[in-house]
Coordinates of C-alpha atoms and ligand atoms in Angstrom, one line a residue:
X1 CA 14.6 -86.3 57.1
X2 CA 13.2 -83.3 54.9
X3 CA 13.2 -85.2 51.5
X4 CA 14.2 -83.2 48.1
X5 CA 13.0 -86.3 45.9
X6 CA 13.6 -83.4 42.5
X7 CA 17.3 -83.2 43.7
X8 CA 20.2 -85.3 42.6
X9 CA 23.8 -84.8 43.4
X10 CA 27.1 -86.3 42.1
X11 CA 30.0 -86.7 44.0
X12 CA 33.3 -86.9 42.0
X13 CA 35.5 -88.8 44.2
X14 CA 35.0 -90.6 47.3
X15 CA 37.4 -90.1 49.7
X16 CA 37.4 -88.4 53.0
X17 CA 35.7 -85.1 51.7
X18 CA 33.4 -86.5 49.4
X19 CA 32.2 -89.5 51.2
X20 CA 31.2 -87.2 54.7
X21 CA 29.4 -85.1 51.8
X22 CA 27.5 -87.6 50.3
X23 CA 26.4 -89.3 53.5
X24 CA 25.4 -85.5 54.7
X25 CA 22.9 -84.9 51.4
X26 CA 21.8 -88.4 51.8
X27 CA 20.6 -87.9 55.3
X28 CA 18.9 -84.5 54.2
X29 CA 16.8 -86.6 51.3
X30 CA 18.7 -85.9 48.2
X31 CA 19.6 -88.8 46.0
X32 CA 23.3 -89.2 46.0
X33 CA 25.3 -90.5 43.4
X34 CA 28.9 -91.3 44.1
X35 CA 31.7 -91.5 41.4
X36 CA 35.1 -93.1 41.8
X37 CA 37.9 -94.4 39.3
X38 CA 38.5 -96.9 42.3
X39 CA 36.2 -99.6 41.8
X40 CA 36.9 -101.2 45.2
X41 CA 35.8 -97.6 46.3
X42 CA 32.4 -98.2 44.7
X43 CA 32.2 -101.4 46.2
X44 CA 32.8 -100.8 49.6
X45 CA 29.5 -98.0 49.6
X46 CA 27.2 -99.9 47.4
X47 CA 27.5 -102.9 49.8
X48 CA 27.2 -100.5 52.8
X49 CA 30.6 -99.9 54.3
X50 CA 32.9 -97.2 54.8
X51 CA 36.5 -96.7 54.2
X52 CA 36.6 -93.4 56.1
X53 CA 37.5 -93.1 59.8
X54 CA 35.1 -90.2 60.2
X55 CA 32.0 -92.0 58.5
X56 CA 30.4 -94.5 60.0
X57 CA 29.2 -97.5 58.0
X58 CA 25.9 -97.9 59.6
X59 CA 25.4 -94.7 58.1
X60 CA 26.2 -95.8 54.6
X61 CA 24.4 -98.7 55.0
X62 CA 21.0 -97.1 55.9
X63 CA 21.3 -94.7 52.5
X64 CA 22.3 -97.2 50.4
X65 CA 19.5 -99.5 51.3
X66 CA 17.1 -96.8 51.5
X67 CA 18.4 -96.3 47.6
X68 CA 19.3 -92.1 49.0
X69 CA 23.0 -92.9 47.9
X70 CA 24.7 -95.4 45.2
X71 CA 27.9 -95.6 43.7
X72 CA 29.6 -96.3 40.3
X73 CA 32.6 -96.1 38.4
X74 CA 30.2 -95.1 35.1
X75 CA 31.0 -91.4 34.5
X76 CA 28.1 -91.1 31.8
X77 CA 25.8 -91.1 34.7
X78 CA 26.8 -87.5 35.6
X79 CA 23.8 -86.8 33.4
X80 CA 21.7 -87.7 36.0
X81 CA 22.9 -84.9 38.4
X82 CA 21.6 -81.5 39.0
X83 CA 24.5 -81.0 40.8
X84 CA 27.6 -82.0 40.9
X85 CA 30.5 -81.9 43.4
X86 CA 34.0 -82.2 42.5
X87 CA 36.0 -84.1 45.3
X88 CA 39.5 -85.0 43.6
X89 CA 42.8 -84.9 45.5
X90 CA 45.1 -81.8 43.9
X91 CA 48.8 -83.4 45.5
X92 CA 51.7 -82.1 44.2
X93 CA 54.2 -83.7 41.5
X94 CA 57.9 -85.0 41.9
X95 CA 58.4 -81.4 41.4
X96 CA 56.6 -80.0 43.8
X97 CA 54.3 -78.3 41.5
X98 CA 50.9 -79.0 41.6
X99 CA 49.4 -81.8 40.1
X100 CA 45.5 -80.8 38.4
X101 CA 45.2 -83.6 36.4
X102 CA 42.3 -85.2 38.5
X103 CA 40.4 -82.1 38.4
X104 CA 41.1 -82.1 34.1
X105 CA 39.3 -85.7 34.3
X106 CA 36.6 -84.8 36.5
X107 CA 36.3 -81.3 34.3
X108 CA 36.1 -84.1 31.4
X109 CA 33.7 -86.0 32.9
X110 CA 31.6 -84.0 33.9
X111 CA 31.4 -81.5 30.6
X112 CA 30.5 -84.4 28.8
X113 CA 27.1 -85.0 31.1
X114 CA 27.0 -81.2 31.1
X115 CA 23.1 -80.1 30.2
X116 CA 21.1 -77.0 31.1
X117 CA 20.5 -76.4 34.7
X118 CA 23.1 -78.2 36.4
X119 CA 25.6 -76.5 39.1
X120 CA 29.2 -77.5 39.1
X121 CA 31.0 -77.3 41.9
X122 CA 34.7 -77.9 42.8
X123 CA 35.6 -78.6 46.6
X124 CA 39.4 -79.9 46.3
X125 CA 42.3 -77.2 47.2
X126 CA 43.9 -75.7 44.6
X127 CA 45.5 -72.7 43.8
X128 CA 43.2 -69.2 43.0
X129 CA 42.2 -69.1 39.3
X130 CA 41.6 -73.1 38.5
X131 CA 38.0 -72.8 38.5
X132 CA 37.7 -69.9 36.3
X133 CA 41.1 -71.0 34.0
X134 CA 40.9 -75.2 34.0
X135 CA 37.4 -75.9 35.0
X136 CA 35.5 -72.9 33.0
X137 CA 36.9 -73.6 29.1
X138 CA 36.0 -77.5 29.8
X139 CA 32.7 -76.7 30.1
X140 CA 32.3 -74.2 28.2
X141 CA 33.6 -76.0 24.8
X142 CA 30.3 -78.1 25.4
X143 CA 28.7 -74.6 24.1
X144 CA 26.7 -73.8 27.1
X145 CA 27.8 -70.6 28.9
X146 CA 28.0 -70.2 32.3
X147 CA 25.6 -68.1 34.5
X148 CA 23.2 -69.0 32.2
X149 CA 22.9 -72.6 31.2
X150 CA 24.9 -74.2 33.5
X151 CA 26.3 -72.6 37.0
X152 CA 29.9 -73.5 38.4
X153 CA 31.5 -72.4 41.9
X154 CA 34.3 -73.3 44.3
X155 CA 33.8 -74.2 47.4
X156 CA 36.8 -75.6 49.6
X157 CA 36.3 -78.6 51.3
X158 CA 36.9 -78.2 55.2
X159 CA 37.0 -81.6 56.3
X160 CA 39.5 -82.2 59.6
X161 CA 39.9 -85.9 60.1
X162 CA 39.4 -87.2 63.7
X163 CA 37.6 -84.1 64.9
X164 CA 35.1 -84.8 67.3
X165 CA 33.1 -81.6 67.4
X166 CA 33.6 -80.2 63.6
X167 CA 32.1 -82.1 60.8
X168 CA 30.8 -81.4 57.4
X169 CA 27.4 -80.7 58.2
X170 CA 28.5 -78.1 61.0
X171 CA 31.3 -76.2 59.6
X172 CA 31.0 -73.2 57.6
X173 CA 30.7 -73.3 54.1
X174 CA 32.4 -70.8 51.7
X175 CA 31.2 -70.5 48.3
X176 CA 32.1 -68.2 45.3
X177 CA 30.7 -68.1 41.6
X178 CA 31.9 -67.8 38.1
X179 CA 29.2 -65.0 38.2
X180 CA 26.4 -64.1 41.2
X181 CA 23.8 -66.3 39.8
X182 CA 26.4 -69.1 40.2
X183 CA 27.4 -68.1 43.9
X184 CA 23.2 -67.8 44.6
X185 CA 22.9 -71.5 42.8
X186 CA 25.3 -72.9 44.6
X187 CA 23.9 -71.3 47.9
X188 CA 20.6 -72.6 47.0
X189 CA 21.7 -76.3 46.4
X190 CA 24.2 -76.6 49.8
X191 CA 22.0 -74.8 52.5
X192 CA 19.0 -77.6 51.9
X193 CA 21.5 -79.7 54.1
X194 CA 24.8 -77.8 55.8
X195 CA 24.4 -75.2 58.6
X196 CA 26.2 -72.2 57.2
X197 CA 26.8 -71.1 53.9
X198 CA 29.6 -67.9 53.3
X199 CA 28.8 -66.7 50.1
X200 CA 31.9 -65.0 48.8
X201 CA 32.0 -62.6 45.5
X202 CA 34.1 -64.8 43.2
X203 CA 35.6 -68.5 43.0
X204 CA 38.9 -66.8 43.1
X205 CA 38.4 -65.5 46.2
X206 CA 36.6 -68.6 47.7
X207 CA 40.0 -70.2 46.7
X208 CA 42.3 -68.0 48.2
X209 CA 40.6 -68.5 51.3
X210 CA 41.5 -72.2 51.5
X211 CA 44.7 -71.8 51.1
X212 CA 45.0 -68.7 53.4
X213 CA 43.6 -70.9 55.9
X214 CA 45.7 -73.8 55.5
X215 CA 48.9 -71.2 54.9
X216 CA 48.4 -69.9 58.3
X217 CA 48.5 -73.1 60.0
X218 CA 52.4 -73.7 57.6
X219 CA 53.6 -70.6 58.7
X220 CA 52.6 -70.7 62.1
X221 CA 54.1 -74.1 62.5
X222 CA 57.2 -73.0 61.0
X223 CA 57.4 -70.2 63.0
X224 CA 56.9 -72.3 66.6
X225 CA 59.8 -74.7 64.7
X226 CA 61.9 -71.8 64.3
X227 CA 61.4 -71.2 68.4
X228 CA 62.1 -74.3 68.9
X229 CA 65.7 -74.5 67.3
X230 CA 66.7 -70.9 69.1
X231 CA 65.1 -72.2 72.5
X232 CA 67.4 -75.2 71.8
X233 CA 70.4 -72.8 71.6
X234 CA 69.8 -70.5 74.2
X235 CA 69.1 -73.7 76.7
X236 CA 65.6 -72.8 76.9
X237 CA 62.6 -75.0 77.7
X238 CA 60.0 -74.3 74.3
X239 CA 57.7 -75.9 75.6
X240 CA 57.4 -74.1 78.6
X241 CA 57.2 -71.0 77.0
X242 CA 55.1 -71.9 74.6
X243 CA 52.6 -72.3 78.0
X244 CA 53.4 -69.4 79.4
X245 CA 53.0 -67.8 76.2
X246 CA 49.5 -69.6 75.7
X247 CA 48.2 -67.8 78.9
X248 CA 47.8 -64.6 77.3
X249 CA 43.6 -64.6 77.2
X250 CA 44.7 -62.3 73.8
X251 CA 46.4 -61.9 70.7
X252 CA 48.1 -65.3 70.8
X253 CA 47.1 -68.8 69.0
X254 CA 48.9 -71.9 70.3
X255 CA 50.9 -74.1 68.0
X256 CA 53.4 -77.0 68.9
X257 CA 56.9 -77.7 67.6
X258 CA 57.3 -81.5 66.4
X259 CA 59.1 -83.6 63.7
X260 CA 58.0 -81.4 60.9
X261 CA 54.9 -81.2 59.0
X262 CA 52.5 -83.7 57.8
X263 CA 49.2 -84.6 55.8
X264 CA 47.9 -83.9 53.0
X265 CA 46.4 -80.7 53.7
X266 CA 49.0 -78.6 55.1
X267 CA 52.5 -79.4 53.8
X268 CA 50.7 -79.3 50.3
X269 CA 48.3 -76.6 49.9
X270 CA 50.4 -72.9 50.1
X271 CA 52.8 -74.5 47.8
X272 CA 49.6 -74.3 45.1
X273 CA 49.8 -70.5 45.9
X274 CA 53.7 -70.3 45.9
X275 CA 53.5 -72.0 42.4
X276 CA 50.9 -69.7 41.0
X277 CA 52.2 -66.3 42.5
X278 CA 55.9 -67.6 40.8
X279 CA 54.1 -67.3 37.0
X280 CA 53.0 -63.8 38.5
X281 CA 56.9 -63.3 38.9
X282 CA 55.9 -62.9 42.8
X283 CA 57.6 -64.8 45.8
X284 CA 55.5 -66.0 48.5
X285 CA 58.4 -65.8 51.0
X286 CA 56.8 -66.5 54.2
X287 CA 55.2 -69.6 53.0
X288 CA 59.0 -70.8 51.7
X289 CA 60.5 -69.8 54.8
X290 CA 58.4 -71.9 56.3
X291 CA 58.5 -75.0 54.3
X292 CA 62.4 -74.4 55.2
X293 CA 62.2 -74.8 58.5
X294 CA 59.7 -77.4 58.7
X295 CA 61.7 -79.5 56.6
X296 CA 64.2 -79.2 59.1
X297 CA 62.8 -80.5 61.7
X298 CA 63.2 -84.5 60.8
X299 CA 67.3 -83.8 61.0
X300 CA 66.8 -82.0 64.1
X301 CA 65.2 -84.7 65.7
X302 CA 67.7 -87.5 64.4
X303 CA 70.8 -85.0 65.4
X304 CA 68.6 -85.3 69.3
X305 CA 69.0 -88.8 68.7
X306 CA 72.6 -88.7 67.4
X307 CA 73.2 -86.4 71.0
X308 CA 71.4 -89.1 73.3
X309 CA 73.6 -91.7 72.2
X310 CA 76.7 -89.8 72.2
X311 CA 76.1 -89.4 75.8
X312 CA 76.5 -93.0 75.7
X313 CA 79.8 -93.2 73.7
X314 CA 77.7 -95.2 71.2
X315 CA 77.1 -94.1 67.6
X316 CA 73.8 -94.3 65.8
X317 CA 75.2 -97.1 63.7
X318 CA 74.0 -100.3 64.7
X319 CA 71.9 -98.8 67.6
X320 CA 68.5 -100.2 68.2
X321 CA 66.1 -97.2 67.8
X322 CA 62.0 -97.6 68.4
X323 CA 59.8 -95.3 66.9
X324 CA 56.7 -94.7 68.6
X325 CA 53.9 -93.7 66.0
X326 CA 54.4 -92.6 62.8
X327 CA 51.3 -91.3 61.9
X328 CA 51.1 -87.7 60.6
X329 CA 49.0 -86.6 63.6
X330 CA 47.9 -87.9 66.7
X331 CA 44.9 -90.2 67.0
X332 CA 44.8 -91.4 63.5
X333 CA 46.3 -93.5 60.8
X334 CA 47.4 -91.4 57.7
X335 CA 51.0 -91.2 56.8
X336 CA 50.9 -89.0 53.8
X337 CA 54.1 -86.9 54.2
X338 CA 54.5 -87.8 57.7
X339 CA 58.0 -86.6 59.1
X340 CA 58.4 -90.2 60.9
X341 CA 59.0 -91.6 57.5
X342 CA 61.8 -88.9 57.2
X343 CA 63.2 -89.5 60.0
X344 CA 62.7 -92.8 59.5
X345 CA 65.1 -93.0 56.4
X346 CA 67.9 -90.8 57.6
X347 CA 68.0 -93.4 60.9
X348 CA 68.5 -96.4 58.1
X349 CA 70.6 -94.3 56.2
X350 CA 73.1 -93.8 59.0
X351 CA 72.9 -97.5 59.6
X352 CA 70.1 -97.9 62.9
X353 CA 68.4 -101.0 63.4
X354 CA 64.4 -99.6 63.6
X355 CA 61.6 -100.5 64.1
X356 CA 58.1 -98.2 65.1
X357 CA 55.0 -99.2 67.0
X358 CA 51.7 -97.2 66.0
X359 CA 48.4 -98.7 67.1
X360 CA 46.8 -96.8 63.8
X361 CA 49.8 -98.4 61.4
X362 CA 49.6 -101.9 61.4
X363 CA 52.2 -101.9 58.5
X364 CA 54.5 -99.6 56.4
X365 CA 55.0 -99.8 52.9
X366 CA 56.8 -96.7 52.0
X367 CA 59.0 -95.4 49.5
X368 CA 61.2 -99.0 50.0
X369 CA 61.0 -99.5 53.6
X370 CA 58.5 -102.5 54.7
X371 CA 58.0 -102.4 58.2
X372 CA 55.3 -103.8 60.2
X373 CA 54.1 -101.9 63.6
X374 CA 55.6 -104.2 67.1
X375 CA 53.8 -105.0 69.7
X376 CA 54.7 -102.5 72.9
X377 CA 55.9 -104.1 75.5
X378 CA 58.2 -104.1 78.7
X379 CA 61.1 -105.9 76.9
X380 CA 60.3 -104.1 73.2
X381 CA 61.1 -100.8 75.5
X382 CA 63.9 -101.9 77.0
X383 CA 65.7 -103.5 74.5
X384 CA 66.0 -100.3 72.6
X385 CA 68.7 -98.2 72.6
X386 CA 66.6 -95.1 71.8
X387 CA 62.9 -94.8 72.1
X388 CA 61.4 -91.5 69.4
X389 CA 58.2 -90.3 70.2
X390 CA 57.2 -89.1 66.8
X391 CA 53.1 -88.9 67.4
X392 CA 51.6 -88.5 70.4
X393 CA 48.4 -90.9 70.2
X394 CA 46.6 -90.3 73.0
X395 CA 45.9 -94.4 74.0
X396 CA 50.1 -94.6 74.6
X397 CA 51.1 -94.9 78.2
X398 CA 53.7 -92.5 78.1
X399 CA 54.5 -92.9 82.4
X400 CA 55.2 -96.3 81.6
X401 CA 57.8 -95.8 78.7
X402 CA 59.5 -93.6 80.5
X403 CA 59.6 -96.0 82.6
X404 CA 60.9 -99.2 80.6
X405 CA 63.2 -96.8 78.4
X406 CA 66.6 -96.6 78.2
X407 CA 66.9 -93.0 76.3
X408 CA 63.7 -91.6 75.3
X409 CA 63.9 -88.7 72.8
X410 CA 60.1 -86.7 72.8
X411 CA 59.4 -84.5 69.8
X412 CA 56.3 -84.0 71.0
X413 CA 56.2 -83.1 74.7
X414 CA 54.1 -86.2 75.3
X415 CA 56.2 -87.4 78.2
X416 CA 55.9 -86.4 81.7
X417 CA 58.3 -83.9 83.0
X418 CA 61.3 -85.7 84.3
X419 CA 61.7 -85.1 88.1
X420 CA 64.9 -83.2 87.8
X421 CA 62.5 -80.1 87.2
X422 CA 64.4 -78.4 84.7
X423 CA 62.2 -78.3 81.4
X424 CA 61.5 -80.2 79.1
X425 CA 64.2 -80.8 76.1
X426 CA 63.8 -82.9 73.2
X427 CA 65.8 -85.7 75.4
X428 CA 64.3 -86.7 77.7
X429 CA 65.9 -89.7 79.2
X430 CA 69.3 -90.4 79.0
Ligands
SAJ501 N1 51.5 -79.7 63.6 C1 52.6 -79.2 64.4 N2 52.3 -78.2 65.3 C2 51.0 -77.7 65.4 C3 50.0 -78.2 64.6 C4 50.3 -79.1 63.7 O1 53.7 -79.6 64.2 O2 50.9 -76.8 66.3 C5 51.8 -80.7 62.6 C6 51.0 -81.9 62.8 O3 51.6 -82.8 63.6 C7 50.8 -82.5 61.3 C8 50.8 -81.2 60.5 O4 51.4 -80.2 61.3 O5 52.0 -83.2 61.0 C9 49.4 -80.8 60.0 O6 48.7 -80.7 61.2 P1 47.1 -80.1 61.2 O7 46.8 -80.0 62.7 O8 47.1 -79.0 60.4 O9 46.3 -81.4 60.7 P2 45.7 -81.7 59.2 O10 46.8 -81.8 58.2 O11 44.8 -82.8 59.4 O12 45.0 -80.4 59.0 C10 43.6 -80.4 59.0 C11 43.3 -79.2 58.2 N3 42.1 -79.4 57.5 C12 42.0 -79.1 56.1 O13 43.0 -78.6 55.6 C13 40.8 -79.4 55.4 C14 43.3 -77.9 59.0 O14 42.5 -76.9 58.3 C15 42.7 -78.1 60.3 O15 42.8 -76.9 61.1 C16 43.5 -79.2 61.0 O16 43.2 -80.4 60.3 C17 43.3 -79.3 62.5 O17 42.9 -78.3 63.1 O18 43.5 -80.4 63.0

């Protein structure tokens, strides 16, 4: 462990971007200071545990006790830091506009610590122009000017829960300045622990790239959706083709139809830009065609359902439907904006008896429905009139439901293909 004893760095917010960060610094020697407005939060890291999937607690543990990483609710204690990183969610409101009131605290916060020499940076997603527009004039009402007493960036946080291979230590880093001597700071203080920095030529343009990034994933989605629902129609496997398709060695990326979109990440993000470019009197139609469509998808999946019992002369009233996962994606247990609970609701509303099993959701407590995760078993399967495969977590055994089902409906072509040979639709039993 190369130590930088001269180098503190605060963390604004302790979630699943800045904890990763803080444990990353604290391994390369730099004294870590974590801040949270949850004091359970600071709790959890100061007695050596995580709350993040991704982070291991052992690792915590060994930084706190070897005093490379603390945590505290005390925001005066930004002082201390030579740098700080700003890791605050930026979720949208009721209104699907976007919600910067965590990054006006942290910009709070942290101008009234500000002093000569430190670097600001802000990692959450938001739309191109917040650094320079919200962040900037908080800090510079302290007096100090940027570039020259103080030096602030953006730098988008790249975190992807549950990836095995891609982590924050590894992934590339893009980073853009108020001015150059900002971008250079900020390059200075990150490469003493990450792998690759991407030095951009402005903060505006380090956040457009986020939300390109996370835009083409929305779009792409949406567009694979839209396949989906014309495959549907012309009685055409999309599944199938999207395999055939995927053989191309060039000029094709693979994406998956499903329930709709989920997370936090990608449902959220382009609608930052959509917002912005909407004051600019501009309309980002791809990315609301695509938020169309993908809202769609829930419906389509319950009208699957509505089809599958049909076939049975019974109506989805008072039908016994299982939901199997609920999770946003596969493989873990986050169910911000996860189309499950959408499809979830319009089942209830039509008057479905359901229930869900998901090995990462022991419980549901959403938006009024209180639900708690059944055990999976022979009878659970066969007792139901409908089985939904909303996430495909890899630990299901998906021979064996087909097995035990009566009607299975697969949104996620998780299933095996049923004997008859004919492709895959969306039911797939029944
Ligand atoms: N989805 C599809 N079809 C696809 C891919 C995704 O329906 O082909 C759905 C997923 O089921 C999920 C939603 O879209 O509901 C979002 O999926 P995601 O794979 O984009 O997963 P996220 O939200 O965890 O996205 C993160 C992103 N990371 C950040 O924004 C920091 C994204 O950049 C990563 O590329 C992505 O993980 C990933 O690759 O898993």
């Amino acid at each position: 462990m190369t130590e930088h004893p001269s180098t503190t760095l605060g963390i604004i917010g302790l979630g699943y971007v800045g904890l990763p960060l803080a444990v990353e610094a604290g391994r390369a020697g730099i004294r870590v200071i974590g801040f949270d407005v949850n004091p359970s939060v600071v709790d959890i890291v100061n007695s050596g545990e995580s709350h993040i999937q991704d982070v291991p607690a052992t690792h915590v543990e060994k930084l706190v006790e070897g005093r490379c990483l603390e945590a505290t609710t005390d925001m005066t204690r930004l002082r201390e830091c030579d740098v700080v990183s700003i890791c605050v969610p930026t979720p949208l409101s009721k209104t699907r506009d976007p919600d910067v009131s965590y990054i006006l605290a942290a910009s709070k916060s942290v101008s009234e610590g500000l002093h000569v020499g430190q670097v600001i940076v802000l990692e959450s997603t938001t739309y191109p122009g917040t650094t320079r527009e919200v962040l900037l004039p908080a800090l510079e009402a302290t007096g100090l000017r940027v570039g020259k007493d103080f030096h602030l960036c953006f730098s988008p946080e790249r975190v992807d829960p549950g990836n095995p291979k891609w982590n924050t230590r590894n992934t590339p880093k893009v980073i853009g300045g108020i001015t150059q001597e900002c971008t250079a700071a900020g390059v200075a203080f990150y490469e003493k622990f990450l792998d690759t920095l991407v030095p951009v030529s402005s903060s505006e343009t380090a956040e457009m790239t986020k939300i390109l990034e996370n835009t083409f994933r929305a779009v792409n989605i949406g567009l694979v959706n839209e396949t989906a629902l014309i495959a549907e129609r012309l009685g055409v496997d999309v599944w199938e083709v999207i395999e055939a398709a995927n053989t191309k060695p060039f000029g094709f990326m693979k994406f998956t139809p499903g329930p709709g979109l989920g997370g936090h990440c990608i449902p959220v993000d382009p609608h930052y830009l959509s917002w912005k470019m909407r004051t600019l009197n501009y309309k980002t139609r791809f990315i609301e065609l695509a938020s169309e469509i993908n809202s769609e998808m829930p419906y389509f999946v319950v009208d699957k359902v509505r089809e599958a019992l049909n076939r049975k002369k019974k109506s989805v009233h008072g039908a016994r439907i299982l939901l199997l996962g609920v999770a946003y994606k596969r493989d873990i247990g986050d169910v911000r904006e996860s189309p499950a609970l959408d499809v979830l609701k319009l089942l209830i509303e039509d008057g479905a008896v359901v229930s869900y099993h998901d090995p990462f959701v022991p419980k549901l407590h959403e938006e009024g429905v209180i639900l708690e995760s059944v055990e999976l078993t022979d009878e659970v399967l066969s007792d139901a009139d409908v089985a939904v495969i909303l996430t495909d977590h890899s630990q299901f055994n998906y021979v064996w439901i087909l097995e035990n089902v009566r009607m299975l409906v697969d949104t996620r072509n998780a299933s095996p293909r049923h004997d008859s040979g004919a492709g895959h639709s969306w039911i797939v039993k029944g």
